[in-house]
Short mmCIF file of C-alpha atoms in Angstrom, two decimals:
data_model
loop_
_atom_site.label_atom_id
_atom_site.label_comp_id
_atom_site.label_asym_id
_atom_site.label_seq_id
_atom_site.Cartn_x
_atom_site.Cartn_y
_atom_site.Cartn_z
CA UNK A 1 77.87 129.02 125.51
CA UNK A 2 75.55 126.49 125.24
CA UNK A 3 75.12 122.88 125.65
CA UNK A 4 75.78 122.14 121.65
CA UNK A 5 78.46 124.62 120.93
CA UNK A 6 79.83 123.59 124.52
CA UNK A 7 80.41 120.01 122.95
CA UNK A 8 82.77 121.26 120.72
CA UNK A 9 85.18 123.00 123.24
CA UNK A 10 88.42 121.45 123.82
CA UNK A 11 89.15 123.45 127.15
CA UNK A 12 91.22 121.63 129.33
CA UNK A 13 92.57 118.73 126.58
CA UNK A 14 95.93 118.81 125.15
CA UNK A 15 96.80 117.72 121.61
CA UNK A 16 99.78 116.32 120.23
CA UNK A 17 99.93 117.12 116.47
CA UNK A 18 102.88 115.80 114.72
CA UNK A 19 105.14 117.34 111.62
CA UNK A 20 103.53 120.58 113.10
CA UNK A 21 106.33 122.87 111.80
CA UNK A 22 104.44 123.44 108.84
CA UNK A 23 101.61 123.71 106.89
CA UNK A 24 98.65 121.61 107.68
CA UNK A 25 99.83 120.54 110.77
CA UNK A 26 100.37 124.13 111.89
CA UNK A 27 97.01 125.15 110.79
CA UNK A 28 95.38 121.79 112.56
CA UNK A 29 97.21 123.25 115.42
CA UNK A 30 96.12 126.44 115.54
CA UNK A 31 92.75 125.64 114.77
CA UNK A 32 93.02 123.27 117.93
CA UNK A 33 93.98 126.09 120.26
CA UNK A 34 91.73 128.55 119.03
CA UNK A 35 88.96 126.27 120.35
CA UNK A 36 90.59 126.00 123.99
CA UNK A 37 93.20 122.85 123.43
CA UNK A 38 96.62 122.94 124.72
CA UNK A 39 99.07 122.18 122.22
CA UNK A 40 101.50 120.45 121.43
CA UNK A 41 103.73 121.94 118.64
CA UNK A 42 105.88 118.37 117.30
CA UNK A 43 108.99 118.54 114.78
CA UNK A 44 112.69 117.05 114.59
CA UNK A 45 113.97 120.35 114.70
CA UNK A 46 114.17 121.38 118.64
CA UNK A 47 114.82 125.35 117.19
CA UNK A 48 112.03 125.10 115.34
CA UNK A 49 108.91 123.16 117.80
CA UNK A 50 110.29 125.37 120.51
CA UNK A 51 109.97 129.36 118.31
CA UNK A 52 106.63 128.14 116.95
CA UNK A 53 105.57 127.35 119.93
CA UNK A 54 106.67 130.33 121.75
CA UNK A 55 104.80 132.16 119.15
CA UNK A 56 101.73 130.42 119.86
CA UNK A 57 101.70 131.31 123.65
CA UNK A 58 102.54 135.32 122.49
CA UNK A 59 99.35 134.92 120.60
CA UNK A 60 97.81 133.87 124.10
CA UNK A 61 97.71 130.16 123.12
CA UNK A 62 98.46 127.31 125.70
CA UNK A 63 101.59 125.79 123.52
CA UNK A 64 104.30 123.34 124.14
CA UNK A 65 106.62 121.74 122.27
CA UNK A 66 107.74 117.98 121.75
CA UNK A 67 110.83 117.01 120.17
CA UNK A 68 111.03 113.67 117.99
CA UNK A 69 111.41 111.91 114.78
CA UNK A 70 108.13 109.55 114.28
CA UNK A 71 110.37 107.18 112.50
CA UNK A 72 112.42 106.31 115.21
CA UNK A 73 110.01 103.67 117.39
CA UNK A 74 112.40 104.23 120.73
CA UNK A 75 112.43 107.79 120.58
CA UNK A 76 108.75 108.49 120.36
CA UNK A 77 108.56 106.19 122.94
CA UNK A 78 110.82 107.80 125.41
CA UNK A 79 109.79 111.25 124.18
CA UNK A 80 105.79 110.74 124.79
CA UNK A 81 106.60 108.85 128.08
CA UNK A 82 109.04 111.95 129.21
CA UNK A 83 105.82 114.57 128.01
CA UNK A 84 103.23 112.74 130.29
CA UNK A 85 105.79 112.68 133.02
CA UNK A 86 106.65 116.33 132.88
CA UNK A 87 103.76 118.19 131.71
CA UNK A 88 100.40 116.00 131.58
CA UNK A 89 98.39 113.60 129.54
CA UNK A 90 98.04 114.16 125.86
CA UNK A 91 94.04 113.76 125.43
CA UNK A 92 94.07 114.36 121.33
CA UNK A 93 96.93 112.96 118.92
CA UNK A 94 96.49 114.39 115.12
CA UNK A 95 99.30 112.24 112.76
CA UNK A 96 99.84 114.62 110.84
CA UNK A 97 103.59 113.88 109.84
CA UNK A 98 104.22 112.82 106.06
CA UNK A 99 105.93 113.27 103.04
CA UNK A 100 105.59 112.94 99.33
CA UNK A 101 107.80 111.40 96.40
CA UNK A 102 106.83 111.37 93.01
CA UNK A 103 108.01 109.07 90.17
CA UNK A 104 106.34 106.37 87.56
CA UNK A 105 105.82 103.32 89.15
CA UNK A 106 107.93 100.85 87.11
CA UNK A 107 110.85 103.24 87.88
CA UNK A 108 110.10 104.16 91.48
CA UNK A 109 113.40 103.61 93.63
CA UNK A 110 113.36 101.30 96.67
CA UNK A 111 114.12 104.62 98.91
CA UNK A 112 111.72 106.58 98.20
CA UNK A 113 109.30 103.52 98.73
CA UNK A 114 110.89 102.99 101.83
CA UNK A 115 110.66 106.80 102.84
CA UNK A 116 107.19 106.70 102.34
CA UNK A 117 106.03 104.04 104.29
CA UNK A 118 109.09 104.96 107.29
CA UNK A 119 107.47 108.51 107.65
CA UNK A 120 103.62 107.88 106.67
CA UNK A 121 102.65 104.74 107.60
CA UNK A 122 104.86 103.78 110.41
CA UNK A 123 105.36 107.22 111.83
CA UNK A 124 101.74 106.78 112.88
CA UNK A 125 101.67 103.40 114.27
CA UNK A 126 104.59 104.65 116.48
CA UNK A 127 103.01 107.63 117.65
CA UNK A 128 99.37 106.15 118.02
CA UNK A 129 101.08 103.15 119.88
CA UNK A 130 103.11 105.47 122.35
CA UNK A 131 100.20 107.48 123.02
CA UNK A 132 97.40 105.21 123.04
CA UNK A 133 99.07 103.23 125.79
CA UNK A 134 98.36 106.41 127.95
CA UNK A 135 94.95 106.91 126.79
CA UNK A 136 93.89 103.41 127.14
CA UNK A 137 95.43 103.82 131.07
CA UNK A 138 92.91 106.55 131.05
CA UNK A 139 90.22 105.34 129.37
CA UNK A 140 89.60 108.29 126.97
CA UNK A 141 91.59 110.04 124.05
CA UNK A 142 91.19 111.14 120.29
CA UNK A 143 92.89 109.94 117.73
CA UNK A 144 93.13 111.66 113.68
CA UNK A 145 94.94 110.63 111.49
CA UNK A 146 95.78 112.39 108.43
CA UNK A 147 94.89 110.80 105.21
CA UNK A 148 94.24 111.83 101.97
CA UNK A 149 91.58 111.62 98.97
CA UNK A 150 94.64 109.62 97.78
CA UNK A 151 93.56 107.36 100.29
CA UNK A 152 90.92 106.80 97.60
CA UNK A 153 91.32 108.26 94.33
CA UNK A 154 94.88 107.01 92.25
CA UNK A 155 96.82 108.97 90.50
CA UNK A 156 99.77 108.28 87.94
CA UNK A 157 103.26 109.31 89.27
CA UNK A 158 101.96 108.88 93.54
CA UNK A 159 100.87 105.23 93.03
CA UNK A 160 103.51 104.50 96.53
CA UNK A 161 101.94 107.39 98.57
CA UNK A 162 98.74 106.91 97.45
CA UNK A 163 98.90 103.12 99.15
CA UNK A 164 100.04 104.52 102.44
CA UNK A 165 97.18 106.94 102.69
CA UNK A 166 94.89 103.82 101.83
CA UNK A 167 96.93 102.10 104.56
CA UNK A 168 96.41 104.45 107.14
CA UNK A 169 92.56 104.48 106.36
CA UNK A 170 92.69 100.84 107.58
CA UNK A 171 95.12 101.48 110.11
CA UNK A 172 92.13 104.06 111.74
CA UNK A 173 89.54 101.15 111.23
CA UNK A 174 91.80 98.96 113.24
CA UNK A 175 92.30 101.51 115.61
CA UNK A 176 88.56 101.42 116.00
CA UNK A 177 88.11 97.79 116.33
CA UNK A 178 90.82 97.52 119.32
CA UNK A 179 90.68 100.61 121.49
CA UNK A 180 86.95 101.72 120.88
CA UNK A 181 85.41 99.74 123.73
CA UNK A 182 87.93 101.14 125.91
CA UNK A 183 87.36 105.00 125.32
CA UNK A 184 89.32 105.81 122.15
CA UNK A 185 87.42 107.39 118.97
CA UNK A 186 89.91 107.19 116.02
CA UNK A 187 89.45 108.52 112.62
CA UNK A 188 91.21 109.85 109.70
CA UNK A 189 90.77 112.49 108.27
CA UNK A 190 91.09 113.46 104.50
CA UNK A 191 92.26 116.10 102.85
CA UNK A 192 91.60 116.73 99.28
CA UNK A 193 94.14 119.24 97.14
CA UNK A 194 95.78 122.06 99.40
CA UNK A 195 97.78 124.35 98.77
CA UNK A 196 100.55 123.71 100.81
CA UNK A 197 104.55 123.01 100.37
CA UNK A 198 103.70 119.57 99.92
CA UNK A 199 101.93 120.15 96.90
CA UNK A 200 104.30 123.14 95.72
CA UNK A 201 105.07 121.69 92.42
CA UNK A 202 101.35 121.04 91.62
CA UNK A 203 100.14 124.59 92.75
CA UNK A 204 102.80 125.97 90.69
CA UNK A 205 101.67 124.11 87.74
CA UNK A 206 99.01 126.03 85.76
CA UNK A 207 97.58 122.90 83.95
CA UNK A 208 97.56 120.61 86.69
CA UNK A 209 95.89 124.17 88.95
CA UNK A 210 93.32 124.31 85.60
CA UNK A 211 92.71 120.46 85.71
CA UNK A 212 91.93 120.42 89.28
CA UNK A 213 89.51 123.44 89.00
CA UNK A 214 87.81 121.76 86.93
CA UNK A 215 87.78 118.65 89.04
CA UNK A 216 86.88 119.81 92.42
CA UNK A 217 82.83 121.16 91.99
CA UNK A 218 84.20 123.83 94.28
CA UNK A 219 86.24 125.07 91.67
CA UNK A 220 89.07 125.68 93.45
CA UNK A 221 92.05 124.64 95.86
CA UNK A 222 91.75 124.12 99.79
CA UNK A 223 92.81 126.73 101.88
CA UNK A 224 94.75 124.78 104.71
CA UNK A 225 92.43 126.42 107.23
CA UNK A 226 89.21 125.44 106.08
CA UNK A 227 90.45 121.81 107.73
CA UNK A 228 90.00 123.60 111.31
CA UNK A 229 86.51 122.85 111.60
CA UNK A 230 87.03 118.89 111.00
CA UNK A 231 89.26 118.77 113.13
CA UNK A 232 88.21 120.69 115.96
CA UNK A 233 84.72 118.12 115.58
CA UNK A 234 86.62 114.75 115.56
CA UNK A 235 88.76 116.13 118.71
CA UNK A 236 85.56 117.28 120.38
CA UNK A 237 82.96 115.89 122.42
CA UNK A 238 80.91 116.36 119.60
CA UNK A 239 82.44 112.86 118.30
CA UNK A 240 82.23 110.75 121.17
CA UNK A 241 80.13 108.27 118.98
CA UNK A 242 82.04 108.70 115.43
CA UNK A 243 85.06 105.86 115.75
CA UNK A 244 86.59 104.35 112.44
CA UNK A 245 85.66 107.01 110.09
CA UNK A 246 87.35 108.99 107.13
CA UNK A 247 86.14 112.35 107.10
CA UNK A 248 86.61 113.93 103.35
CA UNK A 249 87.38 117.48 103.36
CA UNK A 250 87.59 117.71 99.55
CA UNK A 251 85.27 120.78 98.04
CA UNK A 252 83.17 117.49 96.57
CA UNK A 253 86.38 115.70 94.78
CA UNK A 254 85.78 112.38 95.61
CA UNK A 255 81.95 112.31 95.47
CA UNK A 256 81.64 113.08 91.54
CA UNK A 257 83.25 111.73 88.32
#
């Protein structure tokens, strides 16, 4: 391999990606290993992190499995403290756990609000804290975050998520401005319309799937893997001087009107 496409191999890191049970965060996962990380297959469901990642090591992948709720500040805590202890340092953290409630505005209930920023916004900080006190010991580590074209673009009936994706784009810059002068490269990035459970209703949706066709220059929806590549750069080597940023993965969504 050579010296550019070597910068890009995660052989010998491990990565942490949270609300991995599914979806993005099982693709970002498996893209991960199938560049050389170890992973780290996250969920609240023990059953569940443990067969998915005893899949990923019958595949031939190096998989583990971490078992927490990213709500719950004491338990990631304990949990990421107990990992490092018992199997080794978690080099790359992808926050990848979130959720998504939908409702107008004026009529938008105090739990869901709540819901949102429990799971998406401080999720993260309790993660990124918990880890980043190991990385920082270290004096190295990656950090993504997963944010969204939300993050930039509004839409009626998400206004709540929408402002935790914005949140966690700030979050990252912060994350930049503390721990980049001692060896940490955060970023977020950005997905733009998947098709994923998540966004079940919307794929299902013919108008809203003809609307956003005609949206997106590429015509179409994301396929979940096509995130791989972004990922794999902003856990890489390759990144070592990228720290702050929000990398849009969007087939051109948020760079036309």
């Amino acid at each position: 391999m050579n010296e550019t496409l070597q910068l890009f191999n995660l052989s010998g890191r491990r990565a942490l990606i949270t609300g991995s049970g599914r979806g993005i965060g099982l693709a970002l996962a498996r893209g991960l290993a199938d560049a050389g990380a170890a992973v780290v297959i996250n969920d609240r469901n023990q059953q569940k992190a443990s067969t998915i990642a005893a899949s990923l090591r019958d595949e031939g992948f190096d998989a583990d499995s971490a078992i927490f709720d990213v709500t719950d500040r004491v338990q990631v805590s304990e949990a990421i403290n107990a990992f490092e202890e018992r199997i080794g340092a978690i080099d790359i953290l992808v926050n990848n756990a979130g959720i998504q409630r939908r409702a107008p505005l004026e009529t938008f209930s105090a739990a869901d609000w709540n819901d949102l920023l429990r799971v998406n916004l401080d999720g993260a900080f309790h993660v990124s804290q918990a880890v980043a006190r190991h990385m920082l010991a270290r004096g190295h580590g990656k950090i993504i975050n997963l944010c969204s074209v939300q993050g930039e673009l509004a839409r009626p009936g998400i206004a709540p998520y929408a402002a935790t994706k914005g949140a966690i784009r700030m979050l990252t810059k912060g994350m930049c401005a503390e721990w980049a002068s001692r060896g940490i490269q955060a970023n977020a990035l950005a997905p733009g319309y998947f098709a994923t459970d998540l966004n079940r209703a919307l794929v299902d949706d013919p108008a809203f799937s003809d609307w956003l066709c005609k949206r997106t220059p590429a015509g179409r929806w994301g396929r979940v893997e096509e995130l791989c590549g972004a990922a794999v750069f902003l856990a890489s080597r390759a990144s070592d001087f990228v720290n702050g940023q929000t990398l849009f993965v969007d087939g051109g969504l948020t760079s036309v009107v």
